[in-house]
Amino acid sequence: MLTETNTYSHEQLVEVISEQMTEPYTRADNLRTAVMYCPLVMTASEFVRACETLGIHPGSARNRYNEVRKWQREIGEI
């Protein structure tokens, strides 16, 4: 989990996403969880690039990223 960090590498993002994708939930749910476990300062482009490394469609990655960050703003987490 990298949530609170401000420094991270592409490889760390890939690792967090990869770990979440092995969970026994839907792909969308796993991507949502991955966004929550990634740094709050991470950009959508960084998340999409890391997902593409794992063969995840960039549109799906961007949609889940935007969905989670919007929800996090609504609840005051970011």
N, CA, C and O atoms as a MOPAC input file, in Angstrom:
PM7 MOZYME 1SCF
protein

 N      0.84600 1    -1.17000 1     0.00000 1
 C      0.00000 1     0.00000 1     0.00000 1
 C      0.89600 1     1.23900 1     0.00000 1
 O      1.82200 1     1.35900 1     0.80200 1
 N      0.59800 1     2.14700 1    -0.91200 1
 C      1.41600 1     3.35000 1    -1.07100 1
 C      0.63000 1     4.63500 1    -0.81000 1
 O      1.10900 1     5.71800 1    -1.14500 1
 N     -0.52200 1     4.54400 1    -0.24000 1
 C     -1.45800 1     5.66000 1    -0.12100 1
 C     -0.83000 1     6.96300 1     0.33500 1
 O     -1.05900 1     7.99800 1    -0.29100 1
 N     -0.06200 1     6.94900 1     1.38100 1
 C      0.44000 1     8.18800 1     1.98200 1
 C      1.78600 1     8.66200 1     1.45100 1
 O      2.26900 1     9.71400 1     1.86900 1
 N      2.39100 1     7.92600 1     0.55700 1
 C      3.72100 1     8.30700 1     0.07900 1
 C      3.64400 1     9.36600 1    -1.02300 1
 O      2.65900 1     9.44900 1    -1.75600 1
 N      4.69200 1    10.16200 1    -1.12100 1
 C      4.79300 1    11.15500 1    -2.18700 1
 C      5.84200 1    10.77200 1    -3.21600 1
 O      5.91100 1    11.36800 1    -4.29100 1
 N      6.65700 1     9.78200 1    -2.89100 1
 C      7.67300 1     9.30400 1    -3.82500 1
 C      7.43900 1     7.82200 1    -4.07700 1
 O      7.30600 1     7.03100 1    -3.14300 1
 N      7.39400 1     7.46800 1    -5.32600 1
 C      7.12000 1     6.08800 1    -5.72000 1
 C      7.59900 1     5.89700 1    -7.15000 1
 O      7.81800 1     6.86300 1    -7.88100 1
 N      7.75400 1     4.67400 1    -7.52500 1
 C      8.20900 1     4.36800 1    -8.88200 1
 C      7.08800 1     3.70700 1    -9.67800 1
 O      6.09200 1     3.24500 1    -9.12100 1
 N      7.27500 1     3.67700 1   -10.96200 1
 C      6.33700 1     2.99100 1   -11.85800 1
 C      6.21700 1     1.52900 1   -11.44400 1
 O      5.12200 1     0.96700 1   -11.43500 1
 N      7.33300 1     0.92600 1   -11.10600 1
 C      7.34300 1    -0.48300 1   -10.71400 1
 C      6.51700 1    -0.72200 1    -9.44200 1
 O      5.84500 1    -1.74600 1    -9.32300 1
 N      6.56700 1     0.21000 1    -8.50400 1
 C      5.76200 1     0.07600 1    -7.28500 1
 C      4.27200 1     0.15000 1    -7.60000 1
 O      3.47700 1    -0.59600 1    -7.02900 1
 N      3.89700 1     1.04100 1    -8.50100 1
 C      2.49600 1     1.13100 1    -8.89800 1
 C      2.04600 1    -0.16900 1    -9.55500 1
 O      0.96900 1    -0.68800 1    -9.25900 1
 N      2.88300 1    -0.68400 1   -10.44600 1
 C      2.56300 1    -1.94300 1   -11.12300 1
 C      2.39400 1    -3.06000 1   -10.10600 1
 O      1.48800 1    -3.88400 1   -10.23300 1
 N      3.24900 1    -3.09400 1    -9.10800 1
 C      3.17000 1    -4.13700 1    -8.07800 1
 C      1.85200 1    -4.05500 1    -7.29600 1
 O      1.20500 1    -5.07700 1    -7.06400 1
 N      1.45700 1    -2.84900 1    -6.89200 1
 C      0.20800 1    -2.68200 1    -6.14400 1
 C     -0.98000 1    -3.11800 1    -6.99700 1
 O     -1.86000 1    -3.83600 1    -6.52400 1
 N     -1.00100 1    -2.68800 1    -8.23500 1
 C     -2.10900 1    -3.03400 1    -9.13200 1
 C     -2.12700 1    -4.53200 1    -9.39400 1
 O     -3.18200 1    -5.16500 1    -9.36800 1
 N     -0.96700 1    -5.08200 1    -9.64400 1
 C     -0.85800 1    -6.51900 1    -9.90900 1
 C     -1.38300 1    -7.34600 1    -8.73300 1
 O     -2.10800 1    -8.32200 1    -8.93000 1
 N     -1.01800 1    -6.95400 1    -7.52300 1
 C     -1.49300 1    -7.65900 1    -6.32400 1
 C     -3.01200 1    -7.61600 1    -6.23600 1
 O     -3.65000 1    -8.61800 1    -5.91300 1
 N     -3.58000 1    -6.46800 1    -6.52100 1
 C     -5.03800 1    -6.33800 1    -6.42600 1
 C     -5.76200 1    -7.12700 1    -7.51300 1
 O     -6.87000 1    -7.61700 1    -7.29500 1
 N     -5.14600 1    -7.24800 1    -8.66400 1
 C     -5.79600 1    -7.95600 1    -9.76900 1
 C     -5.89300 1    -9.45800 1    -9.51800 1
 O     -6.61000 1   -10.15700 1   -10.23400 1
 N     -5.18800 1    -9.95700 1    -8.51800 1
 C     -5.26200 1   -11.38600 1    -8.20100 1
 C     -6.39700 1   -11.69300 1    -7.23000 1
 O     -6.68900 1   -12.85900 1    -6.96800 1
 N     -7.03000 1   -10.67100 1    -6.70300 1
 C     -8.12400 1   -10.87900 1    -5.75200 1
 C     -9.34300 1   -11.47800 1    -6.46100 1
 O     -9.53400 1   -11.25500 1    -7.65600 1
 N    -10.16500 1   -12.23500 1    -5.73300 1
 C    -11.28000 1   -12.95400 1    -6.36200 1
 C    -12.55200 1   -12.11200 1    -6.56300 1
 O    -13.66400 1   -12.60300 1    -6.36900 1
 N    -12.38000 1   -10.87100 1    -6.94300 1
 C    -13.51500 1    -9.98300 1    -7.17000 1
 C    -13.55000 1    -9.60500 1    -8.64000 1
 O    -12.70800 1   -10.05600 1    -9.41600 1
 N    -14.50000 1    -8.79400 1    -9.02800 1
 C    -14.56400 1    -8.38600 1   -10.42900 1
 C    -13.34800 1    -7.53500 1   -10.77500 1
 O    -12.72700 1    -6.92600 1    -9.90400 1
 N    -13.03100 1    -7.50800 1   -12.03300 1
 C    -11.89000 1    -6.71400 1   -12.50300 1
 C    -12.08000 1    -5.24400 1   -12.11800 1
 O    -11.13500 1    -4.58400 1   -11.68800 1
 N    -13.29500 1    -4.74100 1   -12.27400 1
 C    -13.57000 1    -3.34100 1   -11.93200 1
 C    -13.35200 1    -3.09200 1   -10.44100 1
 O    -12.74700 1    -2.08900 1   -10.06400 1
 N    -13.83600 1    -3.98700 1    -9.59900 1
 C    -13.63500 1    -3.83200 1    -8.16000 1
 C    -12.15900 1    -3.88400 1    -7.79500 1
 O    -11.69800 1    -3.11300 1    -6.95400 1
 N    -11.42200 1    -4.78300 1    -8.42000 1
 C     -9.98500 1    -4.87200 1    -8.15200 1
 C     -9.26600 1    -3.59900 1    -8.57900 1
 O     -8.35000 1    -3.14900 1    -7.89100 1
 N     -9.66800 1    -3.01600 1    -9.70200 1
 C     -9.05300 1    -1.75900 1   -10.14100 1
 C     -9.40100 1    -0.63000 1    -9.17300 1
 O     -8.54900 1     0.20200 1    -8.86000 1
 N    -10.63800 1    -0.59500 1    -8.70100 1
 C    -11.02200 1     0.43900 1    -7.72800 1
 C    -10.16200 1     0.33800 1    -6.46700 1
 O     -9.67000 1     1.34500 1    -5.95800 1
 N     -9.99000 1    -0.86300 1    -5.98100 1
 C     -9.17000 1    -1.06900 1    -4.78200 1
 C     -7.72700 1    -0.66600 1    -5.05500 1
 O     -7.07800 1    -0.05800 1    -4.20400 1
 N     -7.23000 1    -1.00100 1    -6.22800 1
 C     -5.85900 1    -0.63500 1    -6.58800 1
 C     -5.67400 1     0.87700 1    -6.53700 1
 O     -4.65800 1     1.36000 1    -6.03700 1
 N     -6.64100 1     1.62700 1    -7.04800 1
 C     -6.55000 1     3.09500 1    -6.99900 1
 C     -6.45800 1     3.55500 1    -5.54800 1
 O     -5.65800 1     4.43300 1    -5.22500 1
 N     -7.26600 1     2.97400 1    -4.68100 1
 C     -7.26400 1     3.37800 1    -3.27400 1
 C     -5.94200 1     3.04600 1    -2.58200 1
 O     -5.55700 1     3.72500 1    -1.63000 1
 N     -5.24700 1     2.01100 1    -3.05100 1
 C     -3.98500 1     1.61100 1    -2.44100 1
 C     -2.78400 1     2.33600 1    -3.04500 1
 O     -1.67100 1     2.21800 1    -2.53100 1
 N     -2.99200 1     3.07400 1    -4.11300 1
 C     -1.91300 1     3.82700 1    -4.74700 1
 C     -1.82900 1     5.21800 1    -4.11500 1
 O     -2.76300 1     5.65000 1    -3.43900 1
 N     -0.71700 1     5.91600 1    -4.33100 1
 C     -0.53000 1     7.23200 1    -3.71800 1
 C     -1.62800 1     8.22200 1    -4.10700 1
 O     -2.07600 1     8.24600 1    -5.25300 1
 N     -2.05200 1     9.02900 1    -3.15300 1
 C     -3.06600 1    10.04100 1    -3.42800 1
 C     -2.56200 1    11.08000 1    -4.42900 1
 O     -3.36200 1    11.69100 1    -5.13700 1
 N     -1.25400 1    11.28500 1    -4.49400 1
 C     -0.69100 1    12.26700 1    -5.41800 1
 C     -0.47600 1    11.70100 1    -6.82100 1
 O     -0.06300 1    12.43400 1    -7.72000 1
 N     -0.74300 1    10.44100 1    -7.02000 1
 C     -0.57400 1     9.79100 1    -8.32500 1
 C     -1.55800 1    10.39500 1    -9.32200 1
 O     -2.71400 1    10.65000 1    -8.98400 1
 N     -1.10300 1    10.62100 1   -10.53600 1
 C     -1.98400 1    11.15600 1   -11.57500 1
 C     -2.68900 1    10.00900 1   -12.30600 1
 O     -2.29000 1     8.84700 1   -12.22200 1
 N     -3.73500 1    10.37700 1   -13.01300 1
 C     -4.46000 1     9.38400 1   -13.80800 1
 C     -3.53600 1     8.77000 1   -14.85400 1
 O     -3.58800 1     7.56600 1   -15.10300 1
 N     -2.70400 1     9.58300 1   -15.45700 1
 C     -1.78500 1     9.08200 1   -16.49000 1
 C     -0.82100 1     8.04200 1   -15.92500 1
 O     -0.53200 1     7.04000 1   -16.58000 1
 N     -0.33000 1     8.27400 1   -14.72700 1
 C      0.56800 1     7.30900 1   -14.09800 1
 C     -0.15200 1     5.98700 1   -13.83800 1
 O      0.40000 1     4.91100 1   -14.07000 1
 N     -1.38800 1     6.08200 1   -13.35500 1
 C     -2.16400 1     4.87100 1   -13.08900 1
 C     -2.43200 1     4.11400 1   -14.39000 1
 O     -2.28500 1     2.89300 1   -14.44700 1
 N     -2.82300 1     4.83900 1   -15.42100 1
 C     -3.11200 1     4.20800 1   -16.71500 1
 C     -1.86500 1     3.53300 1   -17.27000 1
 O     -1.94500 1     2.40600 1   -17.75900 1
 N     -0.71900 1     4.19600 1   -17.20300 1
 C      0.53300 1     3.60100 1   -17.69300 1
 C      0.86300 1     2.30900 1   -16.95300 1
 O      1.25900 1     1.31700 1   -17.56500 1
 N      0.70000 1     2.33000 1   -15.64600 1
 C      0.97800 1     1.13100 1   -14.85100 1
 C      0.00500 1     0.00900 1   -15.22200 1
 O      0.40200 1    -1.15200 1   -15.32200 1
 N     -1.24300 1     0.35200 1   -15.42200 1
 C     -2.23700 1    -0.65600 1   -15.82300 1
 C     -1.92800 1    -1.22000 1   -17.19800 1
 O     -2.05500 1    -2.42400 1   -17.41800 1
 N     -1.52400 1    -0.36300 1   -18.12400 1
 C     -1.18000 1    -0.83200 1   -19.47000 1
 C     -0.03600 1    -1.83800 1   -19.41800 1
 O     -0.00300 1    -2.78300 1   -20.20700 1
 N      0.89400 1    -1.64300 1   -18.50200 1
 C      1.99700 1    -2.58000 1   -18.32900 1
 C      1.47100 1    -3.98400 1   -18.03500 1
 O      2.08800 1    -4.98200 1   -18.40700 1
 N      0.31700 1    -4.04400 1   -17.36000 1
 C     -0.28800 1    -5.32100 1   -16.98200 1
 C     -1.32500 1    -5.79100 1   -17.99300 1
 O     -1.99400 1    -6.79900 1   -17.76700 1
 N     -1.46700 1    -5.08000 1   -19.09700 1
 C     -2.40500 1    -5.48400 1   -20.13300 1
 C     -3.84100 1    -5.04800 1   -19.88600 1
 O     -4.76500 1    -5.57800 1   -20.50200 1
 N     -4.03300 1    -4.09600 1   -18.99700 1
 C     -5.37100 1    -3.58700 1   -18.69200 1
 C     -5.68100 1    -2.44100 1   -19.65000 1
 O     -4.84900 1    -1.56000 1   -19.87200 1
 N     -6.86600 1    -2.46300 1   -20.20200 1
 C     -7.27600 1    -1.44200 1   -21.16700 1
 C     -7.19100 1    -0.05200 1   -20.52800 1
 O     -7.68400 1     0.14700 1   -19.41800 1
 N     -6.57300 1     0.90700 1   -21.21700 1
 C     -6.39400 1     2.24000 1   -20.64300 1
 C     -7.71100 1     2.94700 1   -20.31400 1
 O     -7.78100 1     3.69500 1   -19.33900 1
 N     -8.74100 1     2.72100 1   -21.10600 1
 C    -10.03600 1     3.33700 1   -20.83400 1
 C    -10.63000 1     2.83300 1   -19.53300 1
 O    -11.17300 1     3.61100 1   -18.74800 1
 N    -10.52800 1     1.54200 1   -19.30600 1
 C    -11.02600 1     0.95600 1   -18.05700 1
 C    -10.25600 1     1.51100 1   -16.86600 1
 O    -10.84200 1     1.86200 1   -15.84200 1
 N     -8.94900 1     1.58700 1   -17.01100 1
 C     -8.10500 1     2.09600 1   -15.92800 1
 C     -8.45700 1     3.54200 1   -15.60100 1
 O     -8.60700 1     3.89900 1   -14.43200 1
 N     -8.58800 1     4.36900 1   -16.62200 1
 C     -8.89900 1     5.79000 1   -16.40600 1
 C    -10.28700 1     5.95300 1   -15.78300 1
 O    -10.47500 1     6.78700 1   -14.89700 1
 N    -11.25000 1     5.16600 1   -16.23800 1
 C    -12.60400 1     5.25800 1   -15.67300 1
 C    -12.61300 1     4.91000 1   -14.19300 1
 O    -13.22400 1     5.62200 1   -13.39600 1
 N    -11.95000 1     3.83300 1   -13.81500 1
 C    -11.91700 1     3.43500 1   -12.40700 1
 C    -11.16200 1     4.46900 1   -11.57800 1
 O    -11.57300 1     4.78700 1   -10.46100 1
 N    -10.06200 1     4.99600 1   -12.11300 1
 C     -9.29500 1     6.02200 1   -11.41200 1
 C    -10.19200 1     7.22900 1   -11.13000 1
 O    -10.28200 1     7.68800 1    -9.99200 1
 N    -10.85100 1     7.73700 1   -12.16400 1
 C    -11.70300 1     8.92300 1   -12.00700 1
 C    -12.85500 1     8.66100 1   -11.03900 1
 O    -13.19700 1     9.52200 1   -10.22900 1
 N    -13.44100 1     7.49000 1   -11.12400 1
 C    -14.54900 1     7.12400 1   -10.24500 1
 C    -14.12300 1     7.14200 1    -8.77400 1
 O    -14.81500 1     7.70700 1    -7.92700 1
 N    -12.99000 1     6.52300 1    -8.48500 1
 C    -12.51900 1     6.43500 1    -7.10100 1
 C    -12.08800 1     7.79200 1    -6.57700 1
 O    -12.43100 1     8.15400 1    -5.45100 1
 N    -11.34300 1     8.54900 1    -7.37000 1
 C    -10.88100 1     9.85900 1    -6.89400 1
 C    -12.05700 1    10.80300 1    -6.67100 1
 O    -12.02500 1    11.60200 1    -5.73500 1
 N    -13.09700 1    10.73500 1    -7.50600 1
 C    -14.29000 1    11.55700 1    -7.29700 1
 C    -14.93900 1    11.18400 1    -5.96600 1
 O    -15.30200 1    12.06000 1    -5.18100 1
 N    -15.08300 1     9.90600 1    -5.71700 1
 C    -15.67300 1     9.42900 1    -4.46600 1
 C    -14.82400 1     9.86600 1    -3.26800 1
 O    -15.36500 1    10.28600 1    -2.24400 1
 N    -13.49300 1     9.76800 1    -3.39400 1
 C    -12.61700 1    10.17400 1    -2.30100 1
 C    -12.73300 1    11.67200 1    -2.01600 1
 O    -12.66300 1    12.09000 1    -0.86000 1
 N    -12.90800 1    12.47200 1    -3.05300 1
 C    -13.11700 1    13.92100 1    -2.84000 1
 C    -14.46000 1    14.17000 1    -2.14300 1
 O    -14.56100 1    15.02000 1    -1.25800 1
 N    -15.48300 1    13.42000 1    -2.55100 1
 C    -16.81400 1    13.59300 1    -1.95700 1
 C    -16.83400 1    13.27800 1    -0.47100 1
 O    -17.55400 1    13.92400 1     0.29100 1
 N    -16.05900 1    12.30300 1    -0.05400 1
 C    -16.04500 1    11.93700 1     1.37500 1
 C    -14.96700 1    12.69100 1     2.16200 1
 O    -14.81000 1    12.48400 1     3.36500 1
 N    -14.23200 1    13.56200 1     1.47400 1
 C    -13.24500 1    14.39600 1     2.13900 1
 C    -11.90000 1    13.72100 1     2.38400 1
 O    -11.08500 1    14.22500 1     3.15800 1
 N    -11.66900 1    12.61100 1     1.74700 1
 C    -10.39800 1    11.91100 1     1.92300 1
 C     -9.25200 1    12.63400 1     1.22500 1
 O     -8.10900 1    12.59600 1     1.67900 1
 N     -9.57500 1    13.28800 1     0.12200 1
 C     -8.56400 1    14.09100 1    -0.59900 1
 C     -9.12900 1    15.47000 1    -0.88300 1
 O     -8.44900 1    16.30500 1    -1.47900 1

